[in-house]
Coordinates of C-alpha atoms and ligand atoms in Angstrom, one line a residue:
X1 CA -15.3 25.5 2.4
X2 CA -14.3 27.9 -1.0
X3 CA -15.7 25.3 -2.8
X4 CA -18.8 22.9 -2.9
X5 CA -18.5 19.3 -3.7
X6 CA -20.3 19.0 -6.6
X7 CA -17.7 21.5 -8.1
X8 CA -15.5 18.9 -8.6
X9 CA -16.3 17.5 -11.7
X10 CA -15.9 14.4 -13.9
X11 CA -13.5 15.8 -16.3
X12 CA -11.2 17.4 -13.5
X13 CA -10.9 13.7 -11.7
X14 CA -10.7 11.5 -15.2
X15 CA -8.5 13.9 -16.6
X16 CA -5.9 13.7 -14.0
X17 CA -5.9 10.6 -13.3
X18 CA -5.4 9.7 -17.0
X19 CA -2.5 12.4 -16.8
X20 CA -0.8 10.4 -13.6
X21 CA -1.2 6.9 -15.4
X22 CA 1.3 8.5 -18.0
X23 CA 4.4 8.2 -16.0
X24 CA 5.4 5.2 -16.0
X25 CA 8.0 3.0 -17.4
X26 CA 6.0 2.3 -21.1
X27 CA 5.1 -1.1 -20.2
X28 CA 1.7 -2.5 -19.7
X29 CA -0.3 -1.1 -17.1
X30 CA 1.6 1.4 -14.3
X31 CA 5.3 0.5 -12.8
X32 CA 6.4 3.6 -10.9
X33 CA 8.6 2.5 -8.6
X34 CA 9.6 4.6 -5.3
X35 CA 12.4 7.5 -6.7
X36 CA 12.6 6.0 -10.7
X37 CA 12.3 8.6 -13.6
X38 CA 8.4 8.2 -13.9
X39 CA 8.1 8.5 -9.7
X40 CA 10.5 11.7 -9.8
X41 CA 8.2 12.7 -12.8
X42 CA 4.6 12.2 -11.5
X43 CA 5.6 13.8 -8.3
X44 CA 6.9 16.9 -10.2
X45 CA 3.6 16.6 -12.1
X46 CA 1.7 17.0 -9.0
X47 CA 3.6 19.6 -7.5
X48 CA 2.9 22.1 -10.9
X49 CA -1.1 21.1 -10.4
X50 CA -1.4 22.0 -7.2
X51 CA 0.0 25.4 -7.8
X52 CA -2.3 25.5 -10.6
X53 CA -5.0 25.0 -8.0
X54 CA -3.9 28.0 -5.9
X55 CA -2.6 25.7 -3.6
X56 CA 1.2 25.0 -2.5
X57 CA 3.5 21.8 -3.2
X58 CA 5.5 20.7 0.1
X59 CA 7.6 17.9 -0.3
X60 CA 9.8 16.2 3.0
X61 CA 12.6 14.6 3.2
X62 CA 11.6 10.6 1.9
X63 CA 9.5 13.0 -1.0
X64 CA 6.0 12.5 0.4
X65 CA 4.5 15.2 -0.9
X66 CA 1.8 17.9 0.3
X67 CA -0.8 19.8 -0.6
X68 CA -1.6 23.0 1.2
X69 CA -2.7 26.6 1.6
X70 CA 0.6 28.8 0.6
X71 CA 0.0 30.7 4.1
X72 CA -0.2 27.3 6.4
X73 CA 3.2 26.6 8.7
X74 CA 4.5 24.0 9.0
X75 CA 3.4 21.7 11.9
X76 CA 0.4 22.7 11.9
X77 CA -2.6 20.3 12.7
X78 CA -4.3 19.5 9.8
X79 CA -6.7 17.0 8.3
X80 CA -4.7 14.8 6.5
X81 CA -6.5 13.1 3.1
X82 CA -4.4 11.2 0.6
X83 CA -2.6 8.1 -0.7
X84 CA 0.5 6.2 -2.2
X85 CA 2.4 7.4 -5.6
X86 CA 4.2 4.4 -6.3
X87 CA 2.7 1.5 -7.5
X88 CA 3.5 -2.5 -8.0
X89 CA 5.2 -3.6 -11.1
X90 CA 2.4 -3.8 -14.0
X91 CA -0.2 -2.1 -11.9
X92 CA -3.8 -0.2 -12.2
X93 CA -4.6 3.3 -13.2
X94 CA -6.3 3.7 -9.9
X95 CA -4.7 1.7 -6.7
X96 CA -3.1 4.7 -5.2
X97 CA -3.3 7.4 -7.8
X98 CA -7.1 8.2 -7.7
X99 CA -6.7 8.6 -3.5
X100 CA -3.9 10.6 -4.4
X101 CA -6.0 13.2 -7.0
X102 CA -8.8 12.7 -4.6
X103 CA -6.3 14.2 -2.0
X104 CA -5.6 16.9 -4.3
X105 CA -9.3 18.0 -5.0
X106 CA -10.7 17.7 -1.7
X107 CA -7.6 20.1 -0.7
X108 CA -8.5 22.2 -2.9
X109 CA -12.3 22.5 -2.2
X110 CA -11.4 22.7 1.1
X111 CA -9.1 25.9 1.2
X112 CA -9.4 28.1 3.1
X113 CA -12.3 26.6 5.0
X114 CA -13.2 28.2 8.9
X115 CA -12.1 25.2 10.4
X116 CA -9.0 22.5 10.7
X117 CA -6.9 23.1 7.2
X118 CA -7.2 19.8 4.9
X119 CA -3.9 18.9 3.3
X120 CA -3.6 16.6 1.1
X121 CA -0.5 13.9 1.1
X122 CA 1.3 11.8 -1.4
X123 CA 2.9 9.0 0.3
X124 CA 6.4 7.6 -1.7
X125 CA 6.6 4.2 -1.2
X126 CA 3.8 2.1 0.1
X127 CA 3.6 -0.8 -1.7
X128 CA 7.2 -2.7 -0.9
X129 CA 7.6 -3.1 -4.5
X130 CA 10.8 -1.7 -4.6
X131 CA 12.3 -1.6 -1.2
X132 CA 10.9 -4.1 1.6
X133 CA 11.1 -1.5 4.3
X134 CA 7.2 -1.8 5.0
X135 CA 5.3 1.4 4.5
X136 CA 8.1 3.1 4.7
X137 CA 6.5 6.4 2.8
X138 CA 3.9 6.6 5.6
X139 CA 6.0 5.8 8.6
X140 CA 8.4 8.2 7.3
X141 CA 5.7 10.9 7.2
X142 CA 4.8 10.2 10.5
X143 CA 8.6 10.5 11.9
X144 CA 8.7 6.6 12.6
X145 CA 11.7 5.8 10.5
X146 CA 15.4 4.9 12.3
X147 CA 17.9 6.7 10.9
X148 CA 19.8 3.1 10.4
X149 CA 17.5 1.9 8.2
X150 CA 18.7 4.2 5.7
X151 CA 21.4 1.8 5.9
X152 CA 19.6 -1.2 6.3
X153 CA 16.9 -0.9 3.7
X154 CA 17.8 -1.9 0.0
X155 CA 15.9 -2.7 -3.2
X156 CA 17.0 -6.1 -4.9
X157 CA 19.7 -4.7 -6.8
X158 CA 21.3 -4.1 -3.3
X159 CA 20.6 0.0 -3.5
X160 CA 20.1 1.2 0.2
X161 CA 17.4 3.8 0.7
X162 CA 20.0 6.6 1.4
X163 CA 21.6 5.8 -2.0
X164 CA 18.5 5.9 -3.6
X165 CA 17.5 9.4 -2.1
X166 CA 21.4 10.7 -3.3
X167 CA 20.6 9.0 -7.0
X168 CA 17.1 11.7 -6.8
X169 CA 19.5 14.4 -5.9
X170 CA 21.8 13.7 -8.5
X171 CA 19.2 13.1 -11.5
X172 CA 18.7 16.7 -10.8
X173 CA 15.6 15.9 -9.0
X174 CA 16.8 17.8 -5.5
X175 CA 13.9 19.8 -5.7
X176 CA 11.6 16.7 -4.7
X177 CA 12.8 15.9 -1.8
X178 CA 12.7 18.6 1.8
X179 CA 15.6 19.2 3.2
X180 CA 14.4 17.7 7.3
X181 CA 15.8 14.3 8.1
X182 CA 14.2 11.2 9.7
X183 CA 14.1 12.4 13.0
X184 CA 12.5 15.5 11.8
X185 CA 8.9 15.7 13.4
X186 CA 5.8 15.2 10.4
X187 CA 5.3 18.4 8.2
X188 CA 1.4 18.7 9.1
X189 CA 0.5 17.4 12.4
X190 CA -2.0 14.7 11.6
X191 CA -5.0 15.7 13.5
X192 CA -7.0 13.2 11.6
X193 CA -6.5 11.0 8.3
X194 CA -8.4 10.1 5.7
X195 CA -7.7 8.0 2.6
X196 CA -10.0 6.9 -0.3
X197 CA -8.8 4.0 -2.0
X198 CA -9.9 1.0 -4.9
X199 CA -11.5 -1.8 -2.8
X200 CA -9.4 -4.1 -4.6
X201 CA -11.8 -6.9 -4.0
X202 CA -15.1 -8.2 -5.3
X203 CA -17.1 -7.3 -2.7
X204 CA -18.8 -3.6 -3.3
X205 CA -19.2 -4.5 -7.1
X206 CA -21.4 -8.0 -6.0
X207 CA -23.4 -6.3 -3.3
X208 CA -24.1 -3.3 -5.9
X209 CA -22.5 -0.9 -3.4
X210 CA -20.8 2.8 -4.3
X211 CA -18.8 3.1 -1.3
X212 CA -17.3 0.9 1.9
X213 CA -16.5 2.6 5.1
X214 CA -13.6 0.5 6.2
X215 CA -13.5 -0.6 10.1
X216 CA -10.3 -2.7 10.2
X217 CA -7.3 -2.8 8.4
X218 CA -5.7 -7.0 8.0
X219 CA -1.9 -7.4 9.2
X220 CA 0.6 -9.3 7.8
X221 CA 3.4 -11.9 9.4
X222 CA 6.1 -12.6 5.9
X223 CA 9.2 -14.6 5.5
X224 CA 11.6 -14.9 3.3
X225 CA 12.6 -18.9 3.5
X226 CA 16.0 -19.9 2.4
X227 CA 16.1 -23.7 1.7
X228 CA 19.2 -26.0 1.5
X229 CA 19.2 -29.4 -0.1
X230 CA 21.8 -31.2 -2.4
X231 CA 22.2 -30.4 -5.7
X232 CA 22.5 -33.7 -7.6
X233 CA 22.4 -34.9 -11.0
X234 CA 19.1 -35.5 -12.5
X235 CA 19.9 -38.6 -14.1
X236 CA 21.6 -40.7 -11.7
X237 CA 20.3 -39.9 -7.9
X238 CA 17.3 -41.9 -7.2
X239 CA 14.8 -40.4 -5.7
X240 CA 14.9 -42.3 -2.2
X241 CA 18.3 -40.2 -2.0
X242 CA 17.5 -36.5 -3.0
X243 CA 17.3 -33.9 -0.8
X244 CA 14.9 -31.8 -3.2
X245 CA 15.2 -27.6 -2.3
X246 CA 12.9 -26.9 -4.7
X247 CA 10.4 -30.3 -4.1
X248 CA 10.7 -29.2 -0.2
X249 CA 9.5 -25.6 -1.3
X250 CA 6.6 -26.8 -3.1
X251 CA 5.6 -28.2 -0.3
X252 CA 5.4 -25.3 2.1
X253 CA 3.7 -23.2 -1.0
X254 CA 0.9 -25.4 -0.5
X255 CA 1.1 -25.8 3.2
X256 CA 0.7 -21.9 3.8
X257 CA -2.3 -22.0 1.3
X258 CA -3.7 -24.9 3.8
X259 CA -3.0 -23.3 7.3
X260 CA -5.4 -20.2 5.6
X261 CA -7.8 -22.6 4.0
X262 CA -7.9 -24.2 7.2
X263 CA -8.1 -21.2 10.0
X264 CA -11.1 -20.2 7.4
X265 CA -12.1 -16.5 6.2
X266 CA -10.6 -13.8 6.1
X267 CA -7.2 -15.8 6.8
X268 CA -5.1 -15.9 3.5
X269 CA -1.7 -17.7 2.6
X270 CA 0.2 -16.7 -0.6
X271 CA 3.8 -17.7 -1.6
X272 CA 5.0 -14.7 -4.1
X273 CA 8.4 -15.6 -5.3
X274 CA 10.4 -18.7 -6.0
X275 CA 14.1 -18.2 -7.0
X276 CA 15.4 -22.2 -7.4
X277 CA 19.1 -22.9 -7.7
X278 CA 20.8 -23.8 -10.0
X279 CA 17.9 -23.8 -12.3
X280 CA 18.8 -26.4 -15.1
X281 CA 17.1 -29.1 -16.4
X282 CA 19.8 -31.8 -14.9
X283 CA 20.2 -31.1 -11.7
X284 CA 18.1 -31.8 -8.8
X285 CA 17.9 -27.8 -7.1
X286 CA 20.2 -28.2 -4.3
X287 CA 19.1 -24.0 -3.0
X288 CA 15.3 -22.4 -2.7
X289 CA 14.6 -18.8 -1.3
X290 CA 10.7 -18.4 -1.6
X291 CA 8.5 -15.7 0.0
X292 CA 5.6 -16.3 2.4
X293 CA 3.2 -14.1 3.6
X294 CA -0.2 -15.0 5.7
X295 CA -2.9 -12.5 6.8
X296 CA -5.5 -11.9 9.1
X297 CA -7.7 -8.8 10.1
X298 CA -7.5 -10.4 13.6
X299 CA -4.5 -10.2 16.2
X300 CA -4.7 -13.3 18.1
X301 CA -5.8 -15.5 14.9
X302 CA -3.2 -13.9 13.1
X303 CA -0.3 -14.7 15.3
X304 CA -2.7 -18.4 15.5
X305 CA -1.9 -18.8 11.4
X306 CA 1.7 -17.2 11.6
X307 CA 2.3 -19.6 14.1
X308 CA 0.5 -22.7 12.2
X309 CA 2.8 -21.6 8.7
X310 CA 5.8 -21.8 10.5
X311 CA 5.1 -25.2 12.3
X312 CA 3.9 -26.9 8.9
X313 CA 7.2 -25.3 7.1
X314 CA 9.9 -26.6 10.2
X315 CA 7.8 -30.0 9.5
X316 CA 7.7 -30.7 6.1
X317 CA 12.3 -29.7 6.1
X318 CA 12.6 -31.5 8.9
X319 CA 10.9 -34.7 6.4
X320 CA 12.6 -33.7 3.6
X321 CA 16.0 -33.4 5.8
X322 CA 16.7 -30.4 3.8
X323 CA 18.2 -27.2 5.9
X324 CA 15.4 -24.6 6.4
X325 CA 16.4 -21.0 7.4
X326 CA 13.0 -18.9 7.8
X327 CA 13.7 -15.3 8.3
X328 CA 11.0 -12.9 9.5
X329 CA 10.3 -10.0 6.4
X330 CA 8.4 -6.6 7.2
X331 CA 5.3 -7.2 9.3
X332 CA 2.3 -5.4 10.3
X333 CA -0.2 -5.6 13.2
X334 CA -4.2 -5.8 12.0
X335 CA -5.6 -2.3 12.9
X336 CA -8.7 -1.2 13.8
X337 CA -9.2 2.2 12.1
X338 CA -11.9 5.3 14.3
X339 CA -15.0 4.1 15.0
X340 CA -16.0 7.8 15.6
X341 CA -15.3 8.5 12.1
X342 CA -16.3 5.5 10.9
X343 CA -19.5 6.7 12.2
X344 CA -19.9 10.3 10.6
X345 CA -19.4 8.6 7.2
X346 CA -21.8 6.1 7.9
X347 CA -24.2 9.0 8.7
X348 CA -23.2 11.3 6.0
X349 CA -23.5 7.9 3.4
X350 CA -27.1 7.5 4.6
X351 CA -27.9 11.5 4.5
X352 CA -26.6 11.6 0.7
X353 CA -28.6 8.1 0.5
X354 CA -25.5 6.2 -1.5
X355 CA -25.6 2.7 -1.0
X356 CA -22.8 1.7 1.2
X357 CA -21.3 -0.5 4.2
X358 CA -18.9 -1.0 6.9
X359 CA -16.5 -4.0 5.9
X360 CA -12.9 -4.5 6.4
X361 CA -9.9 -4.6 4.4
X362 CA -7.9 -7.5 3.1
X363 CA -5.0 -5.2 1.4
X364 CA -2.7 -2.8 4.2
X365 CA -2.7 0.7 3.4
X366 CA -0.8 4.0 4.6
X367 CA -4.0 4.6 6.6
X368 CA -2.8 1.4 8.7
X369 CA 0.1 3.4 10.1
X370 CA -1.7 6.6 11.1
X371 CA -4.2 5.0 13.2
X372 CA -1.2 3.1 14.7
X373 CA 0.3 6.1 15.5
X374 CA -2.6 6.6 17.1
X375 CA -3.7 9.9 14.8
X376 CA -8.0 9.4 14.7
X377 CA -7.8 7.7 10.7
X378 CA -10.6 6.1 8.1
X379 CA -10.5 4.6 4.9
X380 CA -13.2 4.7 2.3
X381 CA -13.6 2.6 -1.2
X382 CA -15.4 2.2 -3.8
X383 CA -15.8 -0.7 -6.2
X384 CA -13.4 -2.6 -8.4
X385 CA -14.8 -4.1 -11.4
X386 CA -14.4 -7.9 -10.4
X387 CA -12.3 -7.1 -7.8
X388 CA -9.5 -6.7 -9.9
X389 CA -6.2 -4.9 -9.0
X390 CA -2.6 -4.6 -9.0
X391 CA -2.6 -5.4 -12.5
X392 CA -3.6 -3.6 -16.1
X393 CA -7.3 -4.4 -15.8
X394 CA -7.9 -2.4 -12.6
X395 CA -11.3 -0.7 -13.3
X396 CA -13.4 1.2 -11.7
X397 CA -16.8 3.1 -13.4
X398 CA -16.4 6.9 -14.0
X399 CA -19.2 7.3 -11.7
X400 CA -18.4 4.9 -8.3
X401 CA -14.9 7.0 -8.8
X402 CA -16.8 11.0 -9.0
X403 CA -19.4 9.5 -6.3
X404 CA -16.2 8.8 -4.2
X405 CA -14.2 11.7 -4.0
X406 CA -17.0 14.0 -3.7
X407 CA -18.4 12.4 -0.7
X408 CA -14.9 12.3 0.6
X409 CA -15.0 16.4 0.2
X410 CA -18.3 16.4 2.0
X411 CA -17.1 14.5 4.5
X412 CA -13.5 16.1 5.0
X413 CA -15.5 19.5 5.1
X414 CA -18.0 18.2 7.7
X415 CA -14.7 16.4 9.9
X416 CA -12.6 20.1 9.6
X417 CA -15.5 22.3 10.9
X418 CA -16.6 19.9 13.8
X419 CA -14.2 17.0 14.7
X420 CA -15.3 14.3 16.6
X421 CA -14.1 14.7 20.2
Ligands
LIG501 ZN1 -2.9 1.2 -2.8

């Protein structure tokens, strides 16, 4: 390695990520949506630091972005260490940008190491804020994209993911995005992935834990339900004779947050969005669309609870003798992430003696779609203060953050000079 870990210093970490949290769209917290101004400016951003660094900015076709030794060809193996650039709307400084600076250091340290090169990646859209193409920055890195979803892909405003890429090239932003398409094979070859994340959750912070070596990753089943009742007046429809869209998807809110309740932990049911029609005092809502999602870290008892939501949904329209459509959204299997390297961090935790353990993870991350791609992949995080996240009051101590990304350094080092068979 050119450079030890406890090089990377306090300032050079805070500083950045302060820095990053600056492009976004001025309201509270971070909204950097996939290819808007502050995206197409954080990503240019990036690119300048890491030639600051000595290193070189690569960026492909969807505009992930790498981080790399200027005399490294493409497809090349590599150890692959990184995370997302966009964010949800009203975000934290740190859900995705402090894996993606973490990326960028540990690259850095790592140049021109003797063994496998460590690149660091910025994915561009992992969080489905603005497109619900699922992970489609990662799967796009990977070459797991169809070109007709270029097509098929659109952000509510009814923007497809090719228009979206033209509007980058024609913000003069051209420069951020490679010139391959989707069937182009990945820039680096991913020999093995890493990704250091905000746990998100409360768990670290209660147990009085620095880090988590993540085992498993939860999948998702989501739908996007589309209720049809009779919109009424208000006034004169008793209720014996309403067919109530928006009564009927109240109902299935709280039947989704039963069937988890009920299948027990680590099950989870949220309904995110509720869009009634018409929307006026006097009239009973005669339309409904309303989101669903339900996870589980577990195959079979996720399918068990998709199945359950479904059943209790079908039931409670049937009752209500309102039309139901339920149309499947993005979904992703539960992954289990390397053991092996699970198992050199759990050996390289105790070495450095920081308080740490194996656990799994609630929220999906890029990391999800490596290992399903079947490239050897790990996770690491450290704690968020209350568990907080995807909101303004993400926090996470100065220290658990430094601690992080320089045992993610030690530990890419270690991984490029003697992989795991
Ligand atoms: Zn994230």
């Amino acid at each position: 390695m050119s450079a030890p870990p406890e090089e990377i210093l306090a300032r050079d970490l805070m500083g950045r990520l302060e820095s990053l949290a600056r492009f976004s769209d001025g309201s509270p917290g971070v909204t950097r949506f996939t290819y808007s101004q502050p995206w197409c400016e954080a990503h240019r951003w990036l690119a300048r630091e890491a030639e600051g660094m000595g290193l070189a900015a690569t960026a492909d076709w969807a505009g992930n972005l790498y981080f790399h030794d200027r005399g490294l060809a493409p497809g090349a193996p590599a150890l692959l260490i990184g995370s997302h650039l966009d964010s949800v709307m009203h975000g934290g400084f740190y859900d995705g940008a402090y894996g993606t600076i973490a990326g960028l250091l540990v690259a850095a340290a790592c140049r021109g190491g003797p063994g496998l090169p460590v690149v660091g990646f910025v994915t561009c859209e992992e969080e489905d804020s603005r497109f619900h193409g699922g992970m489609m920055g990662g799967r796009s890195l990977l070459g797991r994209v169809e070109e007709g979803e270029l097509d098929s892909v659109a952000d509510r405003e009814g923007v497809t993911w090719r228009q979206a890429l033209a509007a980058v090239r024609e913000q003069g932003c051209a420069a951020l995005l490679g010139a391959s398409g989707t069937t182009a094979p990945p820039l680096f070859r991913p020999a093995l992935e890493l990704e250091l994340h905000i746990e998100q959750g409360p768990v670290l912070e209660a147990q009085h834990l620095s880090l988590g070596i993540v085992e498993r990753i939860a999948g998702y089943r989501r739908w996007i339900a589309r209720i049809e009742g009779e919109a009424r007046h208000s006034g004169t429809t008793p209720m014996a004779l309403r067919r109530d869209a928006l009564a009927a998807a109240a109902e299935m809110i709280l039947a989704a947050e039963s069937a988890a309740r009920e299948a027990g932990e680590p099950a989870v049911g949220t309904a995110g969005y509720l869009r009634p029609e018409p929307g006026l005092f006097n009239v009973v809502p005669g339309n409904c669309e309303l989101w669903l999602e339900a996870r589980h870290d577990r195959p079979d008892q996720l399918e068990r609870l998709a199945a359950d939501v479904a059943q209790r949904c079908w039931g409670i329209a049937q009752r209500r003798k309102v039309r139901l459509g339920l149309q499947e959204g993005a979904a992703q299997n539960p992954t289990a992430l390397s053991p092996a390297l699970a198992e050199v961090a759990v050996k390289l935790a105790q070495e450095l003696e920081i308080p740490h353990r194996r656990m799994p993870s609630g929220a999906a991350h890029d990391t999800m779609i490596f290992a399903q791609a079947g490239t050897p992949a790990l996770m690491v995080f450290v704690p968020s203060r209350a568990g907080i996240s995807h909101s303004p009051d993400e926090f996470t101590s100065e220290e658990d953050l430094v601690t992080g990304v320089r045992f993610m350094a030690t530990l890419a080092g270690r991984l490029s000079e003697r992989p795991p068979a």
